[in-house]
Coordinates of C-alpha atoms in Angstrom, one line a residue:
M59 CA 2.0 -3.0 23.8
C60 CA 3.7 0.0 22.1
Y61 CA 6.1 2.1 22.8
I62 CA 5.5 5.6 22.0
L63 CA 8.1 7.8 20.8
K64 CA 7.3 12.3 20.5
G65 CA 8.9 14.6 18.6
I66 CA 10.0 13.5 15.1
M67 CA 13.4 15.1 13.8
N68 CA 15.6 14.5 11.5
N69 CA 18.7 12.5 10.9
K70 CA 21.2 14.2 10.2
N71 CA 23.3 11.9 8.7
R72 CA 21.7 9.8 7.1
T73 CA 23.3 9.3 2.8
A74 CA 22.8 8.4 -0.5
H75 CA 18.5 6.6 -0.2
I76 CA 16.5 7.0 -3.4
L77 CA 13.3 8.6 -1.7
F78 CA 10.2 6.5 -3.4
L79 CA 6.8 8.6 -2.8
S80 CA 5.8 6.9 1.6
L81 CA 8.9 4.4 1.5
C82 CA 12.7 5.1 1.4
V83 CA 14.6 3.0 0.0
F84 CA 18.6 3.2 0.7
S85 CA 20.7 1.8 -1.8
L86 CA 24.0 1.5 -0.3
M87 CA 25.7 -0.6 -2.2
S88 CA 28.3 0.8 -5.0
S89 CA 30.8 1.5 -1.5
S90 CA 30.1 -2.3 -0.2
V91 CA 30.8 -4.2 -3.1
T92 CA 32.3 -7.7 -1.9
D93 CA 31.8 -9.6 -4.9
A94 CA 32.6 -7.6 -8.9
S95 CA 30.5 -10.8 -11.1
E96 CA 27.4 -9.6 -9.3
A97 CA 25.8 -5.1 -10.5
I98 CA 22.8 -3.4 -9.2
Y99 CA 20.4 -2.8 -12.4
K100 CA 17.1 -1.0 -12.1
K101 CA 14.0 0.3 -14.0
S102 CA 11.1 2.1 -13.4
Q103 CA 7.6 2.5 -14.9
R104 CA 5.2 4.6 -14.5
L105 CA 2.2 1.4 -13.8
M106 CA -0.7 1.4 -11.8
G107 CA -1.3 4.6 -11.8
T108 CA 2.0 5.5 -9.9
E109 CA 5.9 5.7 -10.9
M110 CA 7.1 2.0 -9.9
E111 CA 10.9 0.7 -9.7
I112 CA 11.9 -2.8 -9.7
T113 CA 15.9 -2.8 -8.6
V114 CA 17.7 -6.7 -8.8
V115 CA 21.0 -8.4 -8.3
S116 CA 22.3 -9.6 -11.1
A117 CA 25.7 -11.2 -12.7
D118 CA 24.4 -11.6 -16.4
E119 CA 23.5 -7.7 -16.7
K120 CA 21.0 -8.9 -20.4
K121 CA 18.9 -11.5 -18.3
A122 CA 19.1 -9.0 -15.1
H123 CA 16.8 -6.7 -18.3
K124 CA 15.0 -9.4 -19.7
A125 CA 14.0 -10.1 -14.8
I126 CA 12.7 -6.2 -14.6
D127 CA 10.9 -5.8 -18.3
A128 CA 8.7 -9.5 -18.3
A129 CA 7.9 -8.8 -14.3
F130 CA 7.1 -5.3 -15.3
E131 CA 4.5 -7.2 -17.6
E132 CA 3.3 -8.8 -15.7
I133 CA 2.2 -5.5 -13.2
S134 CA 0.5 -4.3 -16.4
R135 CA -1.3 -8.0 -17.0
I136 CA -3.0 -7.0 -13.6
E137 CA -3.8 -3.0 -13.7
R138 CA -5.0 -3.8 -17.5
M139 CA -7.6 -6.5 -14.9
M140 CA -8.2 -4.2 -11.7
S141 CA -7.9 -0.8 -12.5
T142 CA -11.7 1.7 -12.5
Y143 CA -9.7 3.4 -15.0
I144 CA -9.5 1.9 -17.9
S145 CA -13.3 0.7 -19.0
G146 CA -13.1 -2.3 -20.1
S147 CA -11.1 -3.7 -16.7
Q148 CA -12.6 -6.6 -15.1
I149 CA -13.7 -4.7 -12.1
S150 CA -15.1 -1.9 -14.2
I151 CA -16.8 -4.1 -15.9
I152 CA -18.3 -6.1 -12.6
N153 CA -19.4 -2.3 -11.2
K154 CA -20.9 -1.3 -15.0
S155 CA -23.2 -4.4 -13.7
A156 CA -24.2 -3.8 -10.4
G157 CA -27.4 -4.4 -9.6
E158 CA -27.4 -6.4 -12.9
K159 CA -26.0 -9.4 -12.9
P160 CA -22.6 -11.7 -11.7
V161 CA -20.1 -11.0 -14.2
K162 CA -17.3 -13.7 -15.1
S163 CA -14.0 -13.6 -13.2
D164 CA -11.4 -14.8 -13.5
A165 CA -10.1 -17.0 -10.8
E166 CA -7.3 -14.7 -9.8
L167 CA -9.3 -11.7 -9.3
I168 CA -11.6 -13.5 -7.5
G169 CA -9.3 -14.8 -5.0
L170 CA -8.2 -11.2 -4.9
V171 CA -11.1 -10.2 -4.1
K172 CA -12.1 -12.7 -1.3
R173 CA -8.9 -11.6 0.4
A174 CA -10.3 -8.0 0.5
V175 CA -13.8 -9.4 1.1
E176 CA -12.1 -11.4 4.0
Y177 CA -9.6 -7.6 5.5
A178 CA -13.0 -5.4 5.7
G179 CA -14.2 -8.0 8.2
M180 CA -11.0 -8.5 10.6
T181 CA -10.8 -4.9 10.2
D182 CA -14.6 -3.4 11.1
G183 CA -14.4 -2.7 8.2
S184 CA -12.2 -0.1 7.6
F185 CA -10.9 -1.1 4.8
N186 CA -13.9 -1.5 2.0
I187 CA -13.0 -2.0 -1.6
A188 CA -17.1 -1.2 -1.8
V189 CA -16.0 2.1 -1.1
G190 CA -15.9 3.0 -4.8
P191 CA -19.1 5.4 -4.4
L192 CA -17.6 7.8 -2.2
I193 CA -13.6 7.8 -3.6
R194 CA -15.8 9.5 -7.0
L195 CA -17.8 11.8 -4.4
W196 CA -14.6 13.3 -2.9
K197 CA -12.8 13.4 -6.1
I198 CA -9.5 14.4 -4.4
A199 CA -7.4 12.4 -7.3
D200 CA -8.9 15.6 -9.4
G201 CA -8.5 17.7 -7.2
G202 CA -11.6 17.5 -4.9
D203 CA -14.1 18.6 -3.7
I204 CA -16.1 18.6 -0.8
P205 CA -19.5 17.3 -0.7
D206 CA -22.7 17.8 1.7
K207 CA -23.6 15.3 3.8
D208 CA -27.1 13.9 2.5
E209 CA -24.5 13.2 -0.5
I210 CA -22.8 11.8 1.6
N211 CA -25.4 9.6 3.5
R212 CA -27.0 8.4 0.0
A213 CA -23.1 7.1 -1.3
Q214 CA -23.4 5.1 2.2
G215 CA -26.0 2.9 1.2
L216 CA -23.6 1.9 -1.6
I217 CA -20.7 0.5 0.8
N218 CA -20.9 -2.4 2.4
Y219 CA -19.3 -4.3 1.8
K220 CA -21.3 -7.6 2.8
D221 CA -23.3 -6.9 -1.4
I222 CA -19.8 -7.9 -2.7
I223 CA -21.4 -12.4 -3.8
I224 CA -18.2 -14.1 -4.5
D225 CA -19.2 -17.2 -5.6
E226 CA -16.1 -19.2 -6.5
K227 CA -17.8 -22.7 -7.6
Q228 CA -19.5 -20.2 -10.3
G229 CA -17.2 -18.1 -10.7
T230 CA -18.6 -14.9 -10.7
I231 CA -18.6 -11.1 -8.7
F232 CA -22.3 -10.1 -8.4
L233 CA -22.6 -5.9 -6.1
R234 CA -26.1 -6.4 -5.2
K235 CA -27.1 -2.9 -5.0
K236 CA -27.0 -0.6 -8.7
G237 CA -24.6 2.1 -8.0
M238 CA -22.2 0.0 -5.4
S239 CA -18.6 -0.2 -6.7
I240 CA -15.0 -1.8 -5.9
D241 CA -11.8 -0.4 -5.6
L242 CA -9.2 -2.4 -5.6
G243 CA -6.8 0.7 -5.3
G244 CA -6.1 -0.4 -1.6
I245 CA -4.8 -3.6 -2.1
A246 CA -3.8 -4.4 -6.3
K247 CA -0.3 -2.9 -5.4
G248 CA 0.4 -4.9 -2.7
Y249 CA -1.0 -7.6 -5.1
A250 CA 1.6 -6.3 -8.0
S251 CA 4.1 -6.1 -6.5
D252 CA 3.7 -10.4 -5.3
R253 CA 3.7 -11.3 -8.8
A254 CA 5.9 -8.4 -10.1
K255 CA 8.6 -10.6 -7.2
A256 CA 7.4 -13.9 -7.6
V257 CA 7.9 -13.0 -12.1
L258 CA 12.2 -12.3 -10.8
K259 CA 11.8 -15.6 -9.1
Q260 CA 11.1 -17.2 -12.1
H261 CA 13.7 -15.4 -14.6
G262 CA 16.6 -16.8 -11.7
I263 CA 16.8 -12.8 -9.9
A264 CA 17.6 -14.1 -6.0
S265 CA 17.7 -10.6 -4.8
G266 CA 15.7 -7.1 -5.3
I267 CA 13.0 -4.8 -3.9
V268 CA 9.8 -3.8 -6.2
A269 CA 8.4 -0.4 -5.0
A270 CA 5.3 1.0 -6.1
A271 CA 4.4 3.8 -4.3
G272 CA 4.2 3.1 -0.7
D273 CA 4.4 -0.4 -1.4
I274 CA 7.9 -2.4 -1.2
S275 CA 8.7 -6.3 -1.9
A276 CA 12.0 -6.9 -0.7
F277 CA 13.3 -10.3 -1.1
G278 CA 17.3 -12.0 -1.2
R279 CA 20.4 -9.5 0.5
K280 CA 22.2 -6.5 -1.2
V281 CA 25.3 -7.1 -3.2
D282 CA 27.6 -7.0 0.1
G283 CA 25.0 -9.8 2.2
S284 CA 23.3 -6.8 3.8
K285 CA 20.2 -6.9 3.9
W286 CA 18.0 -4.2 2.6
R287 CA 16.9 -0.8 4.1
I288 CA 13.9 0.7 4.2
G289 CA 13.5 4.6 5.6
I290 CA 9.9 4.7 6.5
Q291 CA 8.7 9.1 5.7
H292 CA 7.8 12.2 8.2
P293 CA 4.2 12.3 6.6
R294 CA 4.6 16.2 7.3
K295 CA 8.7 16.9 6.1
K296 CA 9.2 16.2 2.9
D297 CA 12.3 15.1 3.0
E298 CA 13.1 14.0 6.1
F299 CA 12.6 9.9 7.9
I300 CA 10.1 8.4 10.9
G301 CA 12.4 6.1 11.2
V302 CA 14.7 2.6 9.1
I303 CA 14.1 -1.1 9.0
E304 CA 16.1 -3.4 7.6
L305 CA 13.6 -5.9 5.1
Q306 CA 14.8 -9.7 3.9
D307 CA 12.2 -11.5 2.1
E308 CA 9.1 -9.3 3.6
A309 CA 7.0 -6.5 2.1
V310 CA 5.8 -3.4 3.8
S311 CA 3.0 -0.3 3.6
T312 CA 2.6 2.6 3.9
S313 CA -0.8 4.9 4.0
G314 CA -0.4 8.4 4.4
D315 CA -2.2 11.1 4.5
Y316 CA -0.2 13.5 2.4
E317 CA 0.4 11.6 -0.7
R318 CA -2.8 13.2 -2.2
F319 CA -4.6 15.8 -0.7
F320 CA -6.1 19.6 0.0
I321 CA -6.4 22.3 3.4
K322 CA -9.7 24.7 3.3
D323 CA -9.7 26.9 5.4
G324 CA -7.3 25.0 7.4
R325 CA -8.5 20.7 7.3
R326 CA -6.3 18.6 5.8
Y327 CA -8.8 15.9 2.7
H328 CA -6.8 13.3 1.7
H329 CA -7.7 10.1 0.0
I330 CA -7.9 7.8 2.5
I331 CA -12.0 8.0 3.4
D332 CA -13.3 6.2 6.2
P333 CA -16.1 4.5 5.7
K334 CA -18.3 4.9 8.7
T335 CA -17.7 9.2 8.6
G336 CA -17.4 9.9 5.1
E337 CA -14.9 11.4 5.3
P338 CA -11.2 11.8 5.3
S339 CA -10.3 9.5 7.9
D340 CA -8.8 11.6 10.7
K341 CA -6.7 9.4 13.9
C342 CA -3.8 9.2 12.4
Q343 CA -0.4 10.8 9.6
S344 CA 0.3 7.7 8.9
A345 CA 0.7 4.4 9.1
T346 CA 3.2 1.7 8.0
V347 CA 3.2 -1.9 7.9
I348 CA 5.9 -5.6 7.6
A349 CA 4.1 -8.6 7.3
K350 CA 5.5 -11.5 4.6
E351 CA 3.2 -10.1 1.7
G352 CA 2.2 -7.0 -0.5
T353 CA -1.0 -7.6 -0.4
A354 CA -0.9 -8.4 3.2
T355 CA 0.3 -5.1 4.1
D356 CA -1.5 -2.7 0.8
A357 CA -4.3 -3.5 2.8
L358 CA -3.4 -3.5 6.8
S359 CA -2.4 -0.6 6.4
T360 CA -5.1 1.7 4.7
G361 CA -7.1 -0.4 7.4
I362 CA -5.3 0.7 10.3
F363 CA -4.7 3.6 9.1
I364 CA -8.2 4.1 9.1
M365 CA -8.3 2.1 12.9
G366 CA -6.8 4.7 14.3
P367 CA -3.5 4.0 16.6
E368 CA -5.3 2.1 19.8
K369 CA -6.7 0.0 17.6
G370 CA -4.4 -1.3 15.0
I371 CA -1.6 -1.6 17.8
A372 CA -4.2 -3.9 18.8
L373 CA -5.4 -5.5 15.8
V374 CA -1.0 -5.8 14.4
D375 CA -0.4 -7.6 18.0
R376 CA -2.7 -10.1 17.1
L377 CA -1.7 -11.5 13.6
K378 CA 1.4 -13.4 13.1
D379 CA 4.3 -12.2 11.2
V380 CA 2.3 -8.5 11.2
E381 CA 4.1 -5.1 12.7
A382 CA 3.3 -1.6 12.2
V383 CA 4.8 2.0 12.6
I384 CA 1.9 4.1 12.8
V385 CA 2.0 8.1 13.4
D386 CA -1.1 8.9 14.9
A387 CA -2.4 12.1 15.0
K388 CA -0.8 14.5 16.6
G389 CA 2.4 13.5 15.4
N390 CA 3.3 11.2 18.5
V391 CA 5.1 7.3 16.7
K392 CA 4.6 3.6 18.5
V393 CA 5.4 0.8 17.0
S394 CA 4.3 -2.4 18.0
S395 CA 6.4 -4.3 20.6
G396 CA 8.2 -7.1 17.2
L397 CA 9.3 -4.2 16.1
K398 CA 11.5 -2.8 19.5
N399 CA 14.6 -4.5 18.4
R400 CA 14.4 -3.5 14.8
I401 CA 13.4 -0.5 14.4
V402 CA 15.8 3.0 14.5
L403 CA 13.8 5.6 15.6
T404 CA 14.6 9.1 15.1
R405 CA 15.3 10.8 18.8
E406 CA 14.8 14.3 20.0
E407 CA 18.5 14.7 20.8

């Protein structure tokens, strides 16, 4: 069951927000601080191909900055392991060895790849880290290119996620076919946000936000005791929102067709490729998922975007502690039943 709202429009009364790509984190703290000993500290750094921002609540400025720096170093460590843009990363070595030999891999990477394969099965292959050959073919990150159908068909022969062979006992990952490549872009930022949050907590931080493009992990509460407020960006109007939700100890991720795309002959071509068609998915404009951890929201938002609103909402309704807001191809907003009393949607006047 879901609730459908048409006619997305601007919230004229919103104030003091931080636009952070596909999600907007509302600060709204300075006007209502009740504990003068605590303050907000934040830093941003470009990692994993995007601008990442960490915000913490702390009574100790030195402690806050030390924690933030440690969290950024954790994100950098994950990037060095999992980025396909770093030639010596474990993922790059696995891809170079496709069809030839298993690659000894860290247990952490094996665990994340295993989870990614599980999400692939959960979404009927819509979320698929083996989609690397199609990503290279479309070249969206470099401005975009429209491949011919034969090229797409050849690439599709290399993207079966069941050809990712994980041997936990031997500690290896093997891609069965030569030319295969895995890309963790649809899950690594969410995982990195989870790990950064864990590092902040280890450094004594009880409240904060890790924001990595469309992936946000929030914990604790603001200085005034209220929950963190997240605005979900309108997929067609850059400075507008489709709704606002409050979070505490939850993560939220948005996958949308408006971040990386090009338009040719009136059609929008974007970076979220449907493995079944070999082309950018056209069932949604955006899909936002709320759950307990960023690893889950990151993977599920991509999978649900590709699955489409009906199948996506049906999946969410089967999962515990998972909710979603989906903007379909026509701009209609669909909300999972568990969000009915939590999200404030903008409505037509």
